[in-house]
XYZ file of C-alpha atoms in Angstrom:
700
model
C 44.682 -9.329 -6.037
C 43.329 -12.424 -7.538
C 39.673 -11.492 -8.426
C 38.926 -11.031 -12.123
C 38.725 -7.209 -13.172
C 35.166 -6.342 -13.733
C 35.410 -4.805 -17.195
C 35.963 -7.652 -19.792
C 36.600 -5.096 -22.626
C 40.146 -4.765 -21.312
C 42.783 -7.514 -22.313
C 46.442 -8.093 -21.052
C 48.868 -9.881 -23.342
C 52.534 -10.997 -22.728
C 55.168 -11.292 -25.358
C 58.232 -13.489 -24.758
C 60.815 -10.926 -23.274
C 59.574 -10.992 -19.593
C 56.547 -13.361 -18.945
C 57.172 -13.410 -15.127
C 56.364 -9.814 -14.739
C 53.289 -9.955 -17.050
C 51.938 -12.735 -14.841
C 52.438 -10.639 -11.612
C 50.795 -7.678 -13.306
C 48.046 -10.035 -14.411
C 47.603 -11.146 -10.777
C 47.893 -7.653 -9.244
C 45.463 -6.216 -11.772
C 42.757 -8.995 -11.874
C 43.201 -9.122 -15.720
C 44.013 -12.610 -17.076
C 46.712 -13.010 -19.605
C 45.255 -13.399 -23.188
C 45.980 -16.416 -25.286
C 48.702 -15.892 -27.778
C 51.356 -17.906 -29.568
C 54.664 -16.403 -30.797
C 57.209 -18.412 -32.644
C 60.299 -18.075 -34.918
C 60.825 -19.830 -38.181
C 64.246 -21.271 -38.998
C 65.355 -18.016 -40.712
C 64.492 -15.908 -37.686
C 61.097 -14.448 -38.892
C 58.620 -14.037 -36.116
C 55.067 -15.365 -36.386
C 52.273 -14.138 -33.847
C 48.696 -15.409 -33.525
C 46.196 -14.024 -31.134
C 44.025 -16.973 -30.120
C 40.975 -15.118 -28.851
C 39.113 -12.160 -30.135
C 40.148 -8.527 -29.312
C 37.585 -6.854 -31.392
C 36.574 -3.500 -29.691
C 38.760 -4.339 -26.790
C 41.417 -2.045 -25.049
C 44.675 -3.992 -25.361
C 47.733 -3.867 -23.249
C 50.963 -5.540 -24.408
C 53.705 -6.225 -21.970
C 57.127 -6.307 -23.542
C 60.562 -5.222 -22.327
C 62.921 -4.487 -25.211
C 65.945 -5.991 -23.600
C 68.303 -8.608 -24.901
C 67.805 -9.846 -27.676
C 66.765 -6.169 -28.151
C 65.887 -6.327 -31.833
C 64.048 -9.661 -31.732
C 61.933 -8.261 -28.832
C 61.391 -4.987 -30.660
C 60.142 -6.655 -33.707
C 57.952 -9.126 -31.867
C 56.243 -6.115 -30.332
C 55.709 -4.382 -33.678
C 54.230 -7.520 -35.247
C 51.987 -7.990 -32.140
C 50.696 -4.326 -32.470
C 50.071 -4.838 -36.061
C 48.100 -8.091 -35.338
C 45.914 -6.099 -32.685
C 45.199 -3.277 -35.086
C 44.283 -5.900 -38.034
C 41.960 -7.606 -35.423
C 40.007 -4.323 -34.682
C 41.208 -3.800 -31.224
C 39.639 -0.538 -29.686
C 43.033 0.732 -28.535
C 46.620 -0.714 -28.354
C 48.614 0.384 -25.406
C 52.361 -0.961 -25.052
C 53.680 -1.608 -21.493
C 57.563 -1.418 -21.570
C 59.024 -2.333 -18.176
C 62.352 -1.645 -19.741
C 62.614 0.558 -22.934
C 65.736 -0.514 -24.788
C 67.382 2.038 -27.104
C 66.255 4.868 -24.597
C 70.069 5.598 -23.921
C 70.345 6.805 -27.492
C 68.367 10.062 -27.051
C 70.807 12.564 -28.507
C 73.729 13.193 -30.756
C 76.883 13.024 -28.637
C 79.185 12.812 -31.583
C 79.192 13.671 -35.144
C 77.048 11.489 -37.598
C 75.269 9.523 -34.680
C 71.655 8.632 -34.995
C 68.953 9.459 -32.223
C 67.630 5.695 -32.196
C 65.297 6.555 -29.342
C 63.378 8.771 -31.636
C 63.502 6.144 -34.257
C 61.958 3.555 -32.123
C 59.468 6.074 -31.019
C 58.445 6.799 -34.584
C 58.240 3.109 -35.478
C 55.897 2.373 -32.455
C 53.593 5.300 -33.380
C 53.597 4.362 -37.047
C 52.567 0.748 -36.053
C 49.341 2.229 -34.403
C 49.815 2.252 -30.682
C 47.718 4.585 -28.724
C 49.823 4.887 -25.386
C 53.104 3.952 -23.915
C 53.400 2.870 -20.362
C 57.004 2.499 -19.194
C 59.253 2.506 -16.022
C 62.079 4.828 -15.168
C 63.110 6.050 -18.712
C 66.906 6.723 -18.960
C 66.015 10.327 -20.025
C 62.562 11.834 -19.428
C 62.760 13.778 -22.537
C 62.199 10.565 -24.555
C 58.513 11.076 -23.742
C 58.774 14.093 -26.115
C 59.856 11.795 -28.995
C 56.422 10.314 -29.145
C 53.232 12.088 -30.480
C 50.946 10.085 -28.165
C 50.683 9.879 -24.289
C 53.743 8.276 -22.548
C 53.412 7.517 -18.866
C 56.714 7.093 -17.260
C 56.443 5.577 -13.806
C 59.017 6.057 -11.008
C 60.564 3.277 -8.995
C 62.087 5.459 -6.474
C 59.219 5.021 -3.986
C 59.685 1.333 -4.106
C 63.323 1.648 -3.300
C 62.609 4.039 -0.457
C 60.253 1.637 1.101
C 62.760 -1.080 0.903
C 65.472 0.937 2.628
C 63.071 2.289 5.296
C 62.183 -1.217 6.221
C 65.940 -2.022 6.599
C 66.636 1.171 8.793
C 68.628 2.803 5.864
C 67.508 6.279 6.175
C 68.237 9.586 7.877
C 71.433 11.497 8.281
C 73.608 8.373 8.839
C 72.912 7.312 5.126
C 74.106 9.156 2.074
C 72.684 8.748 -1.384
C 75.347 8.651 -4.020
C 75.396 9.271 -7.676
C 78.134 7.425 -9.353
C 78.268 10.031 -12.177
C 77.313 13.752 -12.328
C 74.456 13.178 -14.767
C 72.391 11.084 -12.069
C 72.101 13.927 -9.581
C 68.361 14.249 -9.967
C 67.899 10.645 -9.529
C 69.934 10.523 -6.286
C 68.168 13.622 -4.962
C 64.635 11.932 -5.467
C 65.696 8.932 -3.264
C 67.515 11.136 -0.633
C 64.433 13.320 -0.246
C 62.232 10.197 0.458
C 64.851 8.791 3.008
C 65.543 12.139 4.711
C 69.291 11.643 3.744
C 72.051 13.898 2.281
C 73.451 13.313 -1.312
C 76.935 12.778 -2.713
C 78.200 12.835 -6.233
C 81.287 10.953 -7.588
C 82.882 13.112 -10.280
C 86.191 12.624 -12.316
C 89.030 14.958 -12.927
C 88.998 14.687 -16.695
C 86.581 12.064 -18.121
C 85.173 8.966 -16.983
C 87.530 6.584 -18.600
C 89.860 7.436 -15.816
C 87.868 6.010 -12.972
C 90.677 5.731 -10.697
C 90.849 9.518 -10.565
C 87.356 9.774 -9.357
C 86.595 11.893 -6.277
C 83.624 12.628 -3.967
C 81.666 15.882 -3.832
C 79.875 15.453 -0.360
C 80.412 13.715 2.974
C 80.517 9.997 3.118
C 82.958 9.339 5.956
C 81.338 7.103 8.551
C 78.038 6.697 6.745
C 76.148 3.862 4.879
C 76.377 4.731 1.209
C 73.506 3.824 -1.439
C 74.625 4.166 -5.032
C 71.918 4.849 -7.365
C 71.502 4.558 -11.220
C 68.785 3.710 -13.595
C 70.420 0.914 -15.806
C 72.862 -1.579 -14.332
C 74.671 -2.896 -17.500
C 78.237 -4.127 -17.220
C 78.687 -3.304 -13.484
C 81.755 -1.199 -14.170
C 80.136 2.012 -13.017
C 78.951 0.567 -9.719
C 82.244 -1.336 -9.195
C 84.570 1.707 -9.502
C 82.128 3.923 -7.550
C 82.237 1.461 -4.685
C 85.969 1.420 -4.550
C 86.071 5.154 -4.306
C 83.291 5.171 -1.597
C 85.483 2.473 0.572
C 88.607 4.471 0.056
C 86.825 7.689 1.205
C 85.505 6.157 4.399
C 82.065 4.925 3.687
C 81.155 2.014 6.247
C 78.578 -0.014 4.210
C 77.813 0.218 0.613
C 74.634 -0.694 -1.227
C 73.568 -0.103 -4.854
C 70.316 0.212 -6.487
C 69.203 0.367 -10.078
C 65.835 0.333 -11.930
C 66.741 -2.115 -14.501
C 69.185 -4.983 -14.049
C 70.728 -6.085 -17.374
C 73.877 -7.870 -15.978
C 75.479 -8.081 -19.315
C 78.693 -9.872 -19.978
C 80.654 -10.509 -16.960
C 78.666 -8.096 -14.643
C 78.276 -10.641 -11.980
C 81.996 -11.422 -11.562
C 82.705 -7.761 -11.550
C 80.112 -6.798 -8.966
C 80.928 -9.836 -6.730
C 84.399 -8.707 -6.404
C 83.232 -5.293 -4.920
C 82.311 -4.279 -1.327
C 78.759 -3.690 -2.212
C 76.631 -5.559 0.396
C 73.342 -5.645 -1.547
C 72.424 -4.856 -5.183
C 68.756 -3.855 -5.536
C 66.883 -3.975 -8.945
C 63.284 -4.509 -10.238
C 62.040 -7.158 -12.151
C 61.738 -5.067 -15.271
C 64.204 -7.227 -17.173
C 64.376 -11.051 -17.357
C 68.034 -11.986 -18.118
C 69.588 -15.224 -18.806
C 73.105 -14.005 -17.740
C 74.356 -15.013 -14.250
C 73.498 -12.512 -11.635
C 75.530 -11.598 -8.605
C 74.780 -13.549 -5.336
C 74.085 -10.361 -3.507
C 71.405 -9.196 -6.018
C 67.807 -8.698 -4.545
C 64.696 -8.122 -6.770
C 61.801 -5.792 -6.004
C 58.612 -6.287 -8.334
C 57.241 -3.307 -10.106
C 54.288 -5.295 -11.125
C 51.741 -3.776 -8.586
C 52.766 -0.208 -9.760
C 52.301 -1.142 -13.310
C 49.137 -2.774 -12.559
C 47.646 0.040 -10.693
C 48.658 2.271 -13.702
C 47.029 0.127 -16.211
C 43.756 0.257 -14.152
C 43.917 4.065 -13.658
C 44.592 4.512 -17.287
C 41.671 2.285 -18.240
C 39.287 4.020 -15.751
C 40.489 7.441 -16.733
C 42.012 8.268 -13.416
C 45.049 10.285 -12.883
C 48.404 8.521 -12.345
C 49.826 11.340 -10.097
C 48.915 9.497 -6.767
C 51.352 6.651 -8.123
C 54.128 9.048 -8.418
C 53.616 10.685 -5.035
C 52.901 7.535 -3.036
C 55.328 6.834 -0.274
C 54.113 3.922 1.861
C 56.181 4.373 4.934
C 55.553 8.172 5.251
C 55.703 8.847 9.114
C 52.405 10.658 9.059
C 50.671 7.852 7.018
C 47.579 6.832 9.149
C 47.544 3.165 10.482
C 44.203 1.591 11.071
C 43.885 -1.162 13.732
C 40.206 -0.940 14.445
C 38.965 -3.711 11.935
C 36.633 -5.177 14.403
C 34.598 -2.026 14.207
C 34.700 -1.808 10.278
C 36.976 -2.676 7.481
C 38.227 -0.562 4.386
C 36.842 -1.500 0.922
C 39.087 -3.632 -1.175
C 40.099 -2.471 -4.698
C 38.172 -5.322 -6.234
C 35.026 -4.397 -4.290
C 35.238 -0.621 -5.302
C 35.495 -1.582 -8.955
C 32.532 -3.946 -8.772
C 30.481 -1.348 -7.135
C 31.574 1.259 -9.522
C 30.716 -0.709 -12.586
C 27.176 -1.445 -11.330
C 26.720 1.915 -10.122
C 27.486 3.261 -13.745
C 25.661 0.643 -15.846
C 22.619 -0.665 -13.691
C 20.236 1.595 -11.922
C 16.913 -0.330 -12.450
C 14.797 -1.596 -9.688
C 15.055 -5.299 -9.332
C 11.300 -5.643 -8.868
C 10.464 -3.854 -12.175
C 9.404 -6.058 -15.019
C 10.847 -3.906 -17.879
C 14.467 -4.487 -19.216
C 16.174 -2.278 -16.819
C 14.507 -4.087 -13.871
C 15.298 -7.384 -15.323
C 18.977 -6.470 -15.622
C 19.091 -5.513 -12.150
C 17.300 -8.683 -11.001
C 19.686 -10.802 -12.621
C 22.623 -9.345 -10.967
C 20.660 -9.557 -7.651
C 20.170 -13.381 -8.311
C 23.750 -13.848 -9.262
C 24.884 -12.177 -5.965
C 22.531 -14.227 -3.871
C 23.686 -17.550 -5.541
C 27.384 -16.534 -5.150
C 26.889 -16.038 -1.414
C 24.859 -19.257 -1.152
C 27.365 -21.261 -2.887
C 30.112 -19.972 -0.424
C 28.040 -21.247 2.506
C 26.887 -24.261 0.581
C 23.336 -23.583 1.229
C 20.182 -22.978 -1.066
C 19.970 -19.344 -2.654
C 16.379 -18.852 -1.246
C 17.875 -19.139 2.292
C 19.703 -15.924 1.860
C 17.863 -12.759 2.794
C 19.506 -9.344 2.118
C 19.461 -6.973 4.763
C 20.940 -3.645 5.737
C 23.584 -5.280 8.193
C 24.126 -7.300 11.241
C 21.836 -5.269 13.404
C 18.882 -5.737 11.173
C 19.732 -9.385 10.659
C 19.918 -10.086 14.398
C 16.628 -8.027 15.173
C 14.809 -9.932 12.292
C 15.727 -13.356 13.604
C 15.143 -12.730 17.200
C 11.951 -10.625 17.048
C 10.718 -12.427 14.058
C 11.069 -15.870 15.249
C 10.063 -15.352 18.969
C 7.038 -13.316 18.121
C 5.870 -15.868 15.463
C 6.549 -18.824 17.713
C 5.649 -17.672 21.290
C 2.795 -20.169 21.339
C 5.627 -22.787 21.830
C 7.166 -21.140 24.765
C 8.476 -17.807 25.962
C 12.004 -18.572 27.114
C 15.021 -17.486 25.392
C 18.746 -18.144 26.031
C 21.754 -15.840 25.103
C 24.957 -14.759 26.777
C 25.847 -11.619 28.614
C 28.677 -10.775 26.199
C 26.777 -10.536 23.064
C 26.545 -7.392 20.825
C 24.001 -4.696 21.868
C 21.844 -5.549 18.791
C 21.164 -8.965 20.539
C 21.042 -7.727 24.172
C 18.904 -4.882 23.501
C 16.530 -6.973 21.442
C 16.260 -9.403 24.059
C 15.451 -6.823 26.673
C 12.768 -5.380 24.285
C 11.168 -8.993 24.025
C 11.335 -9.205 27.991
C 9.801 -5.779 28.615
C 7.133 -5.529 25.760
C 6.068 -9.133 25.237
C 6.781 -10.857 28.601
C 9.398 -13.277 27.258
C 11.900 -14.565 29.829
C 15.662 -14.479 28.953
C 18.539 -16.384 30.564
C 21.806 -14.509 30.038
C 24.795 -16.940 30.419
C 27.847 -15.382 32.025
C 31.486 -16.586 31.408
C 32.793 -18.965 33.935
C 36.642 -18.744 34.380
C 36.691 -16.808 31.159
C 34.562 -19.127 29.115
C 31.132 -19.756 27.897
C 30.594 -23.403 27.639
C 27.953 -25.676 25.788
C 27.161 -27.208 29.270
C 25.902 -23.846 30.437
C 23.560 -23.739 27.469
C 22.504 -27.296 28.293
C 21.904 -26.679 31.801
C 19.728 -23.563 31.022
C 17.478 -25.383 28.437
C 13.882 -25.716 29.528
C 10.789 -27.347 27.800
C 9.566 -23.868 26.894
C 12.868 -22.624 25.460
C 12.342 -21.741 21.915
C 15.471 -19.932 20.846
C 19.261 -19.850 21.778
C 21.178 -16.835 20.472
C 24.975 -16.743 20.481
C 27.859 -15.063 18.685
C 30.559 -17.090 16.964
C 33.319 -14.848 17.999
C 33.333 -12.013 20.299
C 33.895 -8.596 18.820
C 35.932 -7.222 21.894
C 38.123 -10.153 22.802
C 37.991 -12.448 19.761
C 37.024 -15.465 21.850
C 35.363 -18.197 20.030
C 32.076 -19.514 21.595
C 31.354 -23.199 21.305
C 28.616 -22.639 18.498
C 29.293 -25.949 16.776
C 28.805 -28.025 19.766
C 25.647 -25.899 20.847
C 24.087 -26.248 17.313
C 24.519 -30.127 17.707
C 22.949 -30.478 21.036
C 19.943 -28.410 20.061
C 19.099 -30.793 17.179
C 17.371 -32.871 20.086
C 15.419 -29.938 21.286
C 12.683 -27.690 19.998
C 14.564 -24.547 20.458
C 16.283 -23.040 17.343
C 19.696 -21.714 17.072
C 20.712 -18.155 15.863
C 24.387 -17.497 15.291
C 25.671 -13.945 15.159
C 28.442 -14.565 12.709
C 29.422 -11.037 12.134
C 33.019 -11.243 13.532
C 33.679 -14.691 11.925
C 32.301 -14.627 8.477
C 35.076 -14.644 5.919
C 37.659 -15.536 8.338
C 36.786 -19.182 8.772
C 34.643 -21.454 6.687
C 31.179 -22.104 8.108
C 28.434 -24.257 6.767
C 25.149 -23.322 8.567
C 23.155 -26.039 7.009
C 25.706 -28.709 7.880
C 26.141 -27.557 11.439
C 22.553 -27.251 12.108
C 22.354 -23.428 12.473
C 18.909 -22.058 11.742
C 19.634 -18.478 11.478
C 22.904 -16.691 10.786
C 23.672 -13.011 10.639
C 26.289 -11.402 8.604
C 27.482 -7.716 7.787
C 29.498 -6.849 4.674
C 31.628 -4.053 6.266
C 33.344 -6.551 8.458
C 34.935 -8.383 5.606
C 36.120 -5.323 3.393
C 32.475 -4.767 1.733
C 30.312 -1.692 2.086
C 28.448 -0.504 5.109
C 24.683 -0.662 5.240
C 24.236 -4.181 3.819
C 24.399 -7.571 5.261
C 22.318 -10.825 4.997
C 20.559 -13.296 7.157
C 20.615 -17.072 6.528
C 17.275 -18.683 7.315
C 17.179 -22.459 7.204
C 13.470 -22.546 6.501
C 12.246 -21.214 9.895
C 8.909 -19.217 10.107
C 9.154 -15.834 11.343
C 7.428 -12.542 11.359
C 8.540 -9.710 9.212
C 10.391 -6.881 10.694
C 9.807 -4.489 7.898
C 6.406 -4.206 6.057
C 5.799 -2.936 2.718
C 6.605 -4.458 -0.634
C 7.184 -8.074 -1.564
C 10.821 -8.107 -1.711
C 12.864 -11.020 -0.556
C 10.045 -13.321 -1.123
C 7.881 -11.256 1.202
C 10.344 -11.719 4.120
C 11.926 -8.261 4.126
C 10.202 -5.237 2.608
C 12.363 -2.443 0.798
C 14.151 -2.233 -2.370
C 17.212 -4.077 -2.317
C 20.575 -2.061 -1.998
C 21.958 -3.631 -5.428
C 25.215 -1.552 -5.376
C 25.841 -2.597 -1.790
C 25.044 -6.223 -2.534
C 27.246 -6.453 -5.396
C 30.052 -5.095 -3.251
C 29.200 -7.661 -0.504
C 29.125 -10.544 -2.923
C 32.654 -9.574 -4.297
C 34.039 -9.055 -0.843
C 32.986 -12.371 0.465
C 34.246 -14.096 -2.596
C 37.597 -12.540 -2.117
C 37.673 -13.409 1.657
C 36.896 -17.111 0.776
C 39.267 -17.284 -2.130
C 42.284 -16.019 0.240
C 40.971 -17.480 3.483
C 43.790 -19.610 4.500
C 46.483 -17.151 3.381
C 44.677 -14.268 5.163
C 44.349 -16.238 8.366
C 47.847 -17.137 8.419
C 49.020 -13.414 7.808
C 46.726 -12.099 10.559
C 48.222 -14.799 12.799
C 51.682 -13.598 12.095
C 50.675 -10.048 12.712
C 49.230 -11.007 16.101
C 52.212 -13.037 17.215
C 54.490 -10.190 16.169
C 52.803 -7.765 18.292
C 52.915 -9.970 21.441
C 56.596 -10.833 20.597
C 57.438 -7.169 20.231
C 55.832 -6.320 23.603
C 57.558 -9.356 25.518
C 59.630 -6.853 27.422
C 56.547 -4.774 28.511
C 54.147 -5.280 31.480
C 50.822 -6.259 30.011
C 48.097 -8.714 30.164
C 45.503 -10.144 27.626
C 41.896 -10.388 28.011
C 41.332 -13.288 25.615
C 41.318 -17.002 25.986
C 43.574 -19.443 23.924
C 40.502 -20.477 21.763
C 40.200 -17.138 19.969
C 40.585 -15.403 16.629
C 43.979 -13.903 16.095
C 42.185 -10.754 14.522
C 41.241 -9.332 17.952
C 43.885 -8.645 20.566
C 42.341 -7.155 23.837
C 45.447 -6.019 25.859
C 45.971 -3.958 28.986
C 48.896 -2.309 30.730
C 48.636 -2.171 34.469
C 48.123 1.492 35.626
C 47.598 2.960 32.196
C 44.256 4.469 31.263
C 43.040 3.093 28.107
C 41.359 6.586 27.176
C 44.634 8.170 27.444
C 46.372 5.395 25.299
C 43.841 5.748 22.737
C 44.278 9.484 22.389
C 47.979 9.376 22.325
C 48.016 6.720 19.680
C 45.445 8.744 17.611
C 47.775 11.608 18.014
C 50.462 9.495 16.393
C 47.889 8.538 13.459
C 47.302 5.144 14.825
C 43.784 3.994 15.154
C 42.545 1.528 17.890
C 39.605 1.368 20.290
C 38.568 0.479 23.809
C 35.733 -1.558 23.059
C 32.901 -2.053 20.586
C 32.320 0.746 17.865
C 28.585 0.889 19.105
C 29.778 2.000 22.517
C 32.949 3.937 21.493
C 32.742 7.654 22.518
C 30.740 6.859 25.731
C 32.143 6.698 29.310
C 30.465 3.424 29.976
C 32.902 0.462 30.547
C 32.916 -2.417 28.371
C 29.922 -4.823 29.163
C 31.979 -7.769 27.837
C 34.886 -7.199 30.226
C 32.529 -6.639 33.038
C 30.940 -9.973 32.358
C 34.377 -11.580 32.348
C 36.084 -9.875 35.322
C 33.202 -7.920 37.260
C 32.377 -4.283 37.659
C 35.337 -3.559 39.852
C 38.058 -4.821 37.697
C 40.883 -2.399 36.776
C 40.651 -3.988 33.130
C 37.660 -1.989 32.338
C 39.661 1.152 32.308
C 42.980 -0.291 31.128
C 42.057 -2.600 28.241
C 42.436 -1.458 24.579
C 41.408 -3.552 21.421
C 43.789 -3.877 18.500
C 42.066 -5.706 15.710
C 43.830 -6.720 12.450
C 42.780 -7.461 8.885
C 44.843 -9.078 5.992
C 45.498 -5.475 4.755
C 47.691 -4.591 7.719
C 51.429 -5.122 7.537
C 54.284 -6.277 9.723
C 55.767 -2.617 9.412
C 52.617 -1.108 10.662
C 52.655 -3.509 13.762
C 56.308 -2.472 14.273
C 55.262 1.231 14.235
C 52.416 0.308 16.682
C 54.614 -1.347 19.199
C 57.226 1.438 19.017
C 54.780 4.029 19.823
C 53.133 1.995 22.594
C 56.668 1.580 24.160
C 57.260 5.172 23.813
C 54.089 6.124 25.406
C 54.469 3.583 28.193
C 58.035 4.731 28.731
C 57.024 8.422 29.056
C 54.144 7.445 31.252
C 56.465 5.777 33.819
C 59.230 8.374 33.697
C 61.559 6.392 31.600
């Protein structure tokens, strides 16, 4: 996430122990890091200065109390005091690693319980909450008289190992000491694997006498602990596992301290990979086989949930690669809301309910938000704000442009041009104008799989007043020659309407520069809410579709859907900010799908000049309805065509225009449509399921 979190009363600060994870938390949460200076005097005293106001704010301070433990602890205490004296509303401490947590009990006479002492110091300093990661002992939470949220990293590790295929009965999760059985069992349950324990005949100092409780022979073993300090525990455990017949050995720990000569010790072991989180930033040399997983997104979600007074339990239970987790590949129909969009809509929903047309303060507040959203969208398209008309979505935008312009300008001519592969909101509107008002419409059909600019040029007449074309087809992803058409129409009276619903937010488009007169867009195609969209109008005269109030400068009556408009503006801003990265990711997904199916018998119903977001694919002899049902039973969502015709028995009018009524493709083709929220793992699951279905269907 790169969008700014909506509530500016929350601030995030990083002290010096682990700036990299704080920066990642900032990016994942959308909360920028606050400005702060921390320095030491020559005698070691620490001086902190907060370089921005925190009065009335909820403060989150990121600091791991790792080496140098005492310096980092005192820096944290001093920062807490600075926040309290600056009148912060609340001070919350984020401890990715909580040093001293191992000293949680008296194991020998006259020993302190230092974890309790540190808890007292933090509480007395004035903190309101602690957010930490994998405490060495969960009972440390009870040392505090304030809320303590202890996040678990086991689901992160499980996801990593599932991606590597390290799960099931062929894998054994091993606790290197009997005190870590619960931790091993947690990972084992997520990976559907058995557990084993390394125990010692007398005490752990005689490590060569260790023995295994459980079966590791011929299995891949994963050692798990919470803190990797000197590496001795893992090193000795790995030797025992190798001796007892484990084939491959892996190790995972929540916190990688790598103290002293840990790297040398671990590199001398048979461990193939050592997995740790980024909770600790160490200057010590690390083993060459170490691999880091970031816990920043988990912490960021927890911070947001705490601030928004939402439960943290979903973060504990989340298991991203759970086999029954539904997978969504129907993004050409609609897309899920992004987190930033949900937050922006929630904020305006709870703070602003006025009618933007009202003159009192409530209305003025709503009107200001409306103007801001209009300007934000206009800036992205590089057009004037007045040219943006808010609508209920693509269908209304298309109807407004087509009916509104045709009826208002029929004195110039009654000939319209469109293509046979348009969305029904265009085709049915064109048919309405033909039947009710006597317009003549030319429907251009694909020639050799393409709609060309020359076809449009050849269809133009003196009485042609409008050409309507989609930018990208919603069933095949094919790009139409809208830029060339717009350029050629500059020399003709016909205006150009572009249905940009499938392309907006995916590639940059400047309607004014291209010469597009009307442009339709719908928010739910780019992770915005349903029921809201916009129409770009480049100054053309048209009749109103809706009559009533004077909203939208008397061009579209009806009170504006402010909550939806806020979500749409946020979604489009997100799409533009991440456009290149998102496009490349979707290209990778599409290429991976095709590569994974390279040994299958299939065909594509799309041209080379197309968006990677839509893959229209068919398997000879395979009924698309059956494929859709089988995939749906496997919790994978695809479609057999446009969402507006899904659920009917009618074949795709788009494929019919391409290949004719008798083509087998009409009953074989399925549509797989991606968004940047899809993952390579989901594509892998889809292709495996498709191969299973196709194999069963062919008697394999």
